[in-house]
Amino acid sequence: MIVFPNAKINIGLNILRKRDDGYHELETVFYPLKLQDGLEFIENHTGEVHFSNSGIEIAGKAEDNLVVKAYRMLAADYRLPGIDIHLHKVIPFGAGLGGGSSDAAFMLMGLNDFFSLNIPEQKLLSYAARLGADCAFFIKNTPSFASGIGEKLEPLPLSLSGWHLLLVKPPIEVGTKEAYAGVRPGEPNVGLTEAIRFSVNNWQGNVVNDFEEGIFQRFPEIKTLKEKLRERGAVYASMSGSGSSVFGLFRNEPLWRDSDFPEGSFIWYEVF
Ligand SMILES: C[C@@](CO)(OP(=O)(O)O)[C@H](O)COP(=O)(O)OP(=O)(O)OC[C@H]1O[C@@H](n2ccc(N)nc2=O)[C@H](O)[C@@H]1O
Ligand SMILES: Nc1ncnc2c1ncn2[C@@H]1O[C@H](COP(=O)(O)OP(=O)(O)O)[C@@H](O)[C@H]1O
């Protein structure tokens, strides 16, 4: 079976408070992108899991990969045969695009479908939340308002249909944990549920990402990137999640060349 886990952006992200377990309560809007990995698995007769990877190389042991973790989680509760997994990685990581979480969520859904496990969506959502705070979103994969630690989801009637998105990930990887360590939690001036209802023209300055302050201090080139997207005509520009990617929303196709951005940047353009 082959599935295509997609990336997400965060539109606004307010970090409200730190919990006793070290996680942070937040409010954010997740919006799916068409940018995708390719994830294939076939049954084998060894009873083992084999993992291979092409495209962007993922360092570390196969057992640390979130798709293998997703398989192990279901195999603990359901009878599953061994499988060979191949992940073609396109979505950059350390980018705030949720690629690893998406791979894990699509693995859960793929195994559920292929092996007819009949796991209801509510249960898939709770498996996903155990794998990562923003993993559950990819089970729904529609524009969502998220709260809690990112796992409480409500569908959001937000359509960016017709808007052009230009996303740039500079050659900087930001770790999620370190990004959280650099924020001071607090209540926003304008709550996200209210701010997101404004037209996109009024988002800048109202729909904010609390990670930006700390990350821009550490990596001024990411701040410069956001300014560049605004100069190029982005009606709204923001870092996505914990960074390092930055996106702009444009009314029309933006004019840009690869050389506008830091050498080695990953660039993604789509029309919603
Ligand atoms: C920041 C966000 C915003 O959507 O995504 P990215 O920008 O990385 O894609 C998410 O909160 C990331 O979710 P996810 O990447 O699934 O996080 P996890 O693997 O569960 O947690 C990684 C680490 O981030 C911190 N963490 C995560 C989520 C949260 N609400 N509070 C936290 O403090 C914890 O230190 C945790 O150990
Ligand atoms: N399938 C996977 N794809 C990407 N990263 C993975 C995967 N499995 C484990 N990881 C680990 O998770 C980390 C961050 O993953 P990801 O969710 O893609 O990033 P981001 O924080 O940008 O959303 C990486 O540093 C990587 O080591």
Coordinates of C-alpha atoms and ligand atoms in Angstrom, one line a residue:
M1 CA 0.0 0.0 0.0
I2 CA 1.2 3.5 -0.8
V3 CA 0.1 6.6 1.0
F4 CA 1.1 10.3 0.7
P5 CA 1.5 12.0 4.1
N6 CA 1.2 15.8 3.7
A7 CA 2.7 18.7 5.5
K8 CA 0.8 21.4 7.5
I9 CA 1.3 25.0 8.4
N10 CA 0.3 26.7 11.6
I11 CA -1.7 29.9 11.1
G12 CA -1.2 31.6 14.5
L13 CA 0.2 29.9 17.5
N14 CA -0.3 31.2 21.1
I15 CA 1.5 29.4 23.9
L16 CA -0.7 29.9 26.9
R17 CA 1.0 28.1 29.8
K18 CA 3.5 25.4 30.8
R19 CA 2.0 22.2 32.3
D20 CA 3.6 20.3 35.2
D21 CA 4.7 17.6 32.8
G22 CA 6.7 20.1 30.8
Y23 CA 4.3 20.3 27.8
H24 CA 2.8 23.6 26.8
E25 CA -0.9 24.4 26.4
L26 CA -1.5 26.2 23.2
E27 CA -4.0 27.4 20.6
T28 CA -3.2 27.1 16.9
V29 CA -4.8 26.6 13.6
F30 CA -3.5 23.7 11.5
Y31 CA -3.9 24.0 7.7
P32 CA -3.0 21.1 5.4
L33 CA -0.6 21.6 2.4
K34 CA -0.2 19.6 -0.8
L35 CA 3.5 19.0 -0.1
Q36 CA 3.9 15.3 0.5
D37 CA 6.1 12.4 1.4
G38 CA 5.6 8.9 -0.2
L39 CA 5.1 6.1 2.3
E40 CA 4.9 2.5 1.1
F41 CA 4.6 -0.8 3.0
I42 CA 4.2 -4.4 1.9
E43 CA 3.7 -7.5 4.0
N44 CA 6.7 -9.8 4.4
H45 CA 7.0 -13.3 5.8
T46 CA 9.8 -12.7 8.2
G47 CA 7.7 -11.3 11.0
E48 CA 10.2 -8.4 11.2
V49 CA 10.0 -4.8 10.3
H50 CA 12.4 -3.5 7.7
F51 CA 12.7 0.2 7.1
S52 CA 14.4 2.0 4.2
N53 CA 14.4 5.7 3.3
S54 CA 15.1 7.7 0.1
G55 CA 14.9 11.5 -0.6
I56 CA 16.0 13.5 2.4
E57 CA 18.0 11.3 4.7
I58 CA 16.7 10.7 8.2
A59 CA 19.5 10.1 10.6
G60 CA 19.1 7.7 13.5
K61 CA 18.0 4.1 14.0
A62 CA 15.0 2.7 12.2
E63 CA 13.4 2.0 15.5
D64 CA 13.4 5.8 16.3
N65 CA 11.5 6.5 13.1
L66 CA 7.9 7.6 13.8
V67 CA 6.5 5.2 11.1
V68 CA 8.2 2.2 12.9
K69 CA 6.9 3.5 16.2
A70 CA 3.4 3.7 14.8
Y71 CA 3.6 0.1 13.6
R72 CA 4.9 -1.1 16.9
M73 CA 2.1 0.7 18.7
L74 CA -0.6 -1.0 16.7
A75 CA 1.3 -4.4 16.7
A76 CA 1.1 -4.3 20.5
D77 CA -2.7 -4.4 20.4
Y78 CA -3.5 -6.1 17.1
R79 CA -2.1 -9.2 15.3
L80 CA 0.0 -7.8 12.5
P81 CA 2.4 -9.5 10.1
G82 CA 6.0 -8.2 9.5
I83 CA 6.2 -5.4 6.9
D84 CA 8.8 -3.7 4.7
I85 CA 8.5 0.0 4.9
H86 CA 9.9 2.5 2.4
L87 CA 9.7 6.2 3.1
H88 CA 10.5 8.7 0.4
K89 CA 11.1 11.9 2.4
V90 CA 10.3 15.2 0.7
I91 CA 9.0 17.3 3.6
P92 CA 12.0 18.9 5.4
F93 CA 12.2 18.4 9.1
G94 CA 13.1 20.8 11.8
A95 CA 10.8 23.0 9.7
G96 CA 7.5 23.3 11.6
L97 CA 5.8 21.4 8.9
G98 CA 4.9 18.3 10.9
G99 CA 6.3 15.8 8.4
G100 CA 7.3 13.2 10.9
S101 CA 3.9 13.4 12.7
S102 CA 2.1 13.1 9.3
D103 CA 4.1 10.0 8.4
A104 CA 3.2 8.4 11.7
A105 CA -0.5 9.3 11.3
F106 CA -0.6 8.0 7.7
M107 CA 1.1 4.8 8.9
L108 CA -1.7 4.2 11.5
M109 CA -4.4 4.9 8.9
G110 CA -2.7 2.8 6.2
L111 CA -2.2 -0.3 8.5
N112 CA -5.8 0.1 9.7
D113 CA -7.1 0.0 6.1
F114 CA -4.8 -2.5 4.6
F115 CA -5.1 -5.1 7.4
S116 CA -8.8 -4.3 8.0
L117 CA -8.3 -3.7 11.7
N118 CA -11.5 -1.6 11.9
I119 CA -10.1 0.8 14.4
P120 CA -12.6 3.6 14.8
E121 CA -11.5 7.2 14.2
Q122 CA -11.7 8.2 17.8
K123 CA -9.2 5.4 18.7
L124 CA -6.9 6.3 15.9
L125 CA -6.9 9.8 17.2
S126 CA -5.8 8.7 20.6
Y127 CA -3.0 6.4 19.2
A128 CA -1.8 9.4 17.1
A129 CA -1.8 11.7 20.1
R130 CA 0.5 9.2 21.9
L131 CA 3.0 9.5 19.1
G132 CA 3.2 13.2 19.0
A133 CA 1.2 16.3 20.1
D134 CA 0.4 17.4 16.5
C135 CA 0.0 13.9 15.1
A136 CA -3.8 13.6 15.6
F137 CA -4.4 16.6 13.3
F138 CA -3.3 14.5 10.3
I139 CA -5.9 11.8 11.0
K140 CA -8.6 14.5 10.3
N141 CA -6.4 16.5 7.9
T142 CA -8.8 19.4 7.4
P143 CA -8.4 23.0 8.6
S144 CA -8.7 22.7 12.4
F145 CA -8.5 24.8 15.6
A146 CA -6.3 23.0 18.0
S147 CA -6.0 23.4 21.8
G148 CA -4.7 21.4 24.7
I149 CA -1.2 20.4 23.7
G150 CA -2.3 20.4 20.1
E151 CA -4.3 17.2 20.2
K152 CA -7.8 18.7 20.9
L153 CA -9.2 19.4 17.5
E154 CA -12.2 21.3 16.3
P155 CA -13.0 21.6 12.5
L156 CA -12.6 25.2 11.4
P157 CA -14.6 26.6 8.5
L158 CA -11.6 28.4 7.1
S159 CA -10.9 28.2 3.3
L160 CA -7.9 29.8 1.7
S161 CA -9.1 28.7 -1.7
G162 CA -7.6 30.9 -4.4
W163 CA -4.7 32.2 -2.2
H164 CA -1.1 31.5 -3.3
L165 CA 1.3 30.2 -0.8
L166 CA 5.1 30.5 -1.0
L167 CA 7.0 28.7 1.7
V168 CA 10.7 28.8 2.3
K169 CA 12.7 26.7 4.7
P170 CA 16.2 28.1 5.1
P171 CA 19.1 25.6 5.8
I172 CA 18.4 25.8 9.5
E173 CA 16.8 23.0 11.5
V174 CA 14.9 24.0 14.7
G175 CA 14.3 21.3 17.2
T176 CA 10.7 21.5 18.7
K177 CA 11.9 21.0 22.3
E178 CA 14.5 23.8 22.1
A179 CA 11.9 26.1 20.5
Y180 CA 9.5 25.6 23.4
A181 CA 12.3 26.3 25.8
G182 CA 12.7 29.8 24.3
V183 CA 9.1 31.1 24.8
R184 CA 7.5 32.9 27.7
P185 CA 3.9 31.6 27.9
G186 CA 1.0 34.0 28.3
E187 CA -2.4 35.1 27.2
P188 CA -2.5 36.8 23.8
N189 CA -3.9 40.3 23.2
V190 CA -6.4 38.9 20.8
G191 CA -7.4 35.3 21.1
L192 CA -6.9 33.1 18.1
T193 CA -10.5 32.1 17.7
E194 CA -11.3 35.8 17.3
A195 CA -8.3 36.8 15.2
I196 CA -8.7 34.0 12.7
R197 CA -12.2 35.3 11.8
F198 CA -10.7 38.5 10.5
S199 CA -10.1 38.7 6.8
V200 CA -6.6 37.6 5.8
N201 CA -5.9 41.3 5.0
N202 CA -6.1 41.9 8.8
W203 CA -4.2 38.9 10.1
Q204 CA -0.7 40.5 10.2
G205 CA -0.1 41.7 13.8
N206 CA -3.3 40.0 15.0
V207 CA -2.6 36.3 14.1
V208 CA 0.8 35.8 15.7
N209 CA 3.2 32.9 16.3
D210 CA 4.7 33.0 19.8
F211 CA 7.8 31.0 18.7
E212 CA 8.9 33.9 16.4
E213 CA 10.4 36.2 19.1
G214 CA 12.8 33.6 20.5
I215 CA 13.7 32.0 17.1
F216 CA 14.2 35.4 15.4
Q217 CA 16.6 36.4 18.1
R218 CA 18.6 33.2 17.6
F219 CA 18.4 33.2 13.8
P220 CA 17.9 36.8 12.5
E221 CA 18.0 35.3 8.9
I222 CA 14.6 33.8 9.5
K223 CA 13.2 37.2 10.5
T224 CA 14.8 38.6 7.3
L225 CA 13.1 35.9 5.3
K226 CA 9.7 36.8 6.7
E227 CA 10.3 40.5 5.9
K228 CA 11.4 39.5 2.3
L229 CA 8.1 37.7 1.8
R230 CA 6.2 40.8 3.0
E231 CA 8.3 43.0 0.6
R232 CA 7.4 40.6 -2.2
G233 CA 3.7 41.3 -1.6
A234 CA 2.6 38.7 1.0
V235 CA -0.6 39.9 2.5
Y236 CA 0.3 37.7 5.5
A237 CA 3.6 36.1 6.4
S238 CA 4.6 34.0 9.4
M239 CA 6.9 31.3 10.6
S240 CA 5.1 27.9 10.7
G241 CA 5.0 26.2 14.1
S242 CA 8.4 26.0 15.8
G243 CA 10.2 27.0 12.5
S244 CA 12.4 27.3 10.6
S245 CA 10.1 27.5 7.6
V246 CA 8.3 30.8 6.8
F247 CA 5.3 31.2 4.5
G248 CA 3.6 34.0 2.8
L249 CA 0.0 34.2 1.5
F250 CA -0.4 36.2 -1.7
R251 CA -3.4 37.3 -3.7
N252 CA -1.7 36.5 -7.0
E253 CA 1.3 34.4 -8.1
P254 CA 4.3 36.0 -6.4
L255 CA 7.4 37.0 -8.4
W256 CA 10.5 35.3 -6.9
R257 CA 13.7 33.6 -7.9
D258 CA 15.6 30.9 -5.8
S259 CA 18.4 33.4 -5.5
D260 CA 16.1 35.7 -3.4
F261 CA 16.4 33.3 -0.5
P262 CA 19.4 31.9 1.4
E263 CA 21.4 29.3 -0.5
G264 CA 20.3 25.8 0.2
S265 CA 16.7 26.8 1.0
F266 CA 13.8 24.4 0.3
I267 CA 11.1 26.3 -1.6
W268 CA 7.5 25.2 -2.0
Y269 CA 4.7 27.0 -3.9
E270 CA 1.1 26.0 -4.2
V271 CA -2.3 27.6 -4.9
F272 CA -4.9 26.6 -2.4
Ligands
LIG1 C1 5.4 23.1 17.6 C2 4.4 22.2 17.0 C3 3.2 23.2 16.6 O1 2.3 22.6 15.8 O2 4.7 21.6 15.8 P1 6.1 21.8 14.9 O3 6.2 23.2 14.6 O4 7.3 21.2 15.6 O5 5.8 21.0 13.6 C4 3.8 21.1 17.9 O6 3.4 21.7 19.1 C5 4.8 20.1 18.2 O7 4.2 18.9 18.1 P2 5.1 17.5 18.0 O8 6.2 17.7 17.1 O9 4.1 16.4 17.7 O10 5.6 17.4 19.5 P3 6.0 16.1 20.3 O11 6.8 15.2 19.5 O12 4.8 15.6 21.0 O13 6.9 16.8 21.5 C6 8.3 17.2 21.3 C7 8.7 18.1 22.4 O14 8.1 19.4 22.3 C8 7.6 19.9 23.5 N1 6.2 20.2 23.4 C9 5.4 19.7 22.4 C10 4.1 20.0 22.3 C11 3.5 20.9 23.3 N2 2.2 21.3 23.2 N3 4.3 21.4 24.3 C12 5.6 21.1 24.4 O15 6.3 21.5 25.3 C13 8.0 18.9 24.6 O16 9.2 19.3 25.1 C14 8.2 17.7 23.8 O17 9.1 16.8 24.4
LIG2 N1 9.4 9.8 9.6 C1 10.1 10.9 10.0 N2 10.2 12.0 9.3 C2 10.9 13.1 9.8 N3 11.4 13.1 11.0 C3 11.3 12.0 11.7 C4 10.6 10.9 11.3 N4 10.7 10.0 12.3 C5 11.4 10.5 13.3 N5 11.8 11.8 13.0 C6 12.5 12.7 13.9 O1 11.6 13.8 14.2 C7 12.3 15.0 14.2 C8 11.3 16.2 13.7 O2 10.3 15.7 12.8 P1 9.2 16.6 12.1 O3 7.9 16.4 12.7 O4 9.2 16.2 10.6 O5 9.7 18.0 12.2 P2 9.0 19.4 12.5 O6 9.4 19.7 14.0 O7 9.7 20.3 11.6 O8 7.5 19.3 12.4 C9 13.4 14.9 13.2 O9 14.5 15.5 13.8 C10 13.7 13.4 13.1 O10 14.9 13.0 13.7

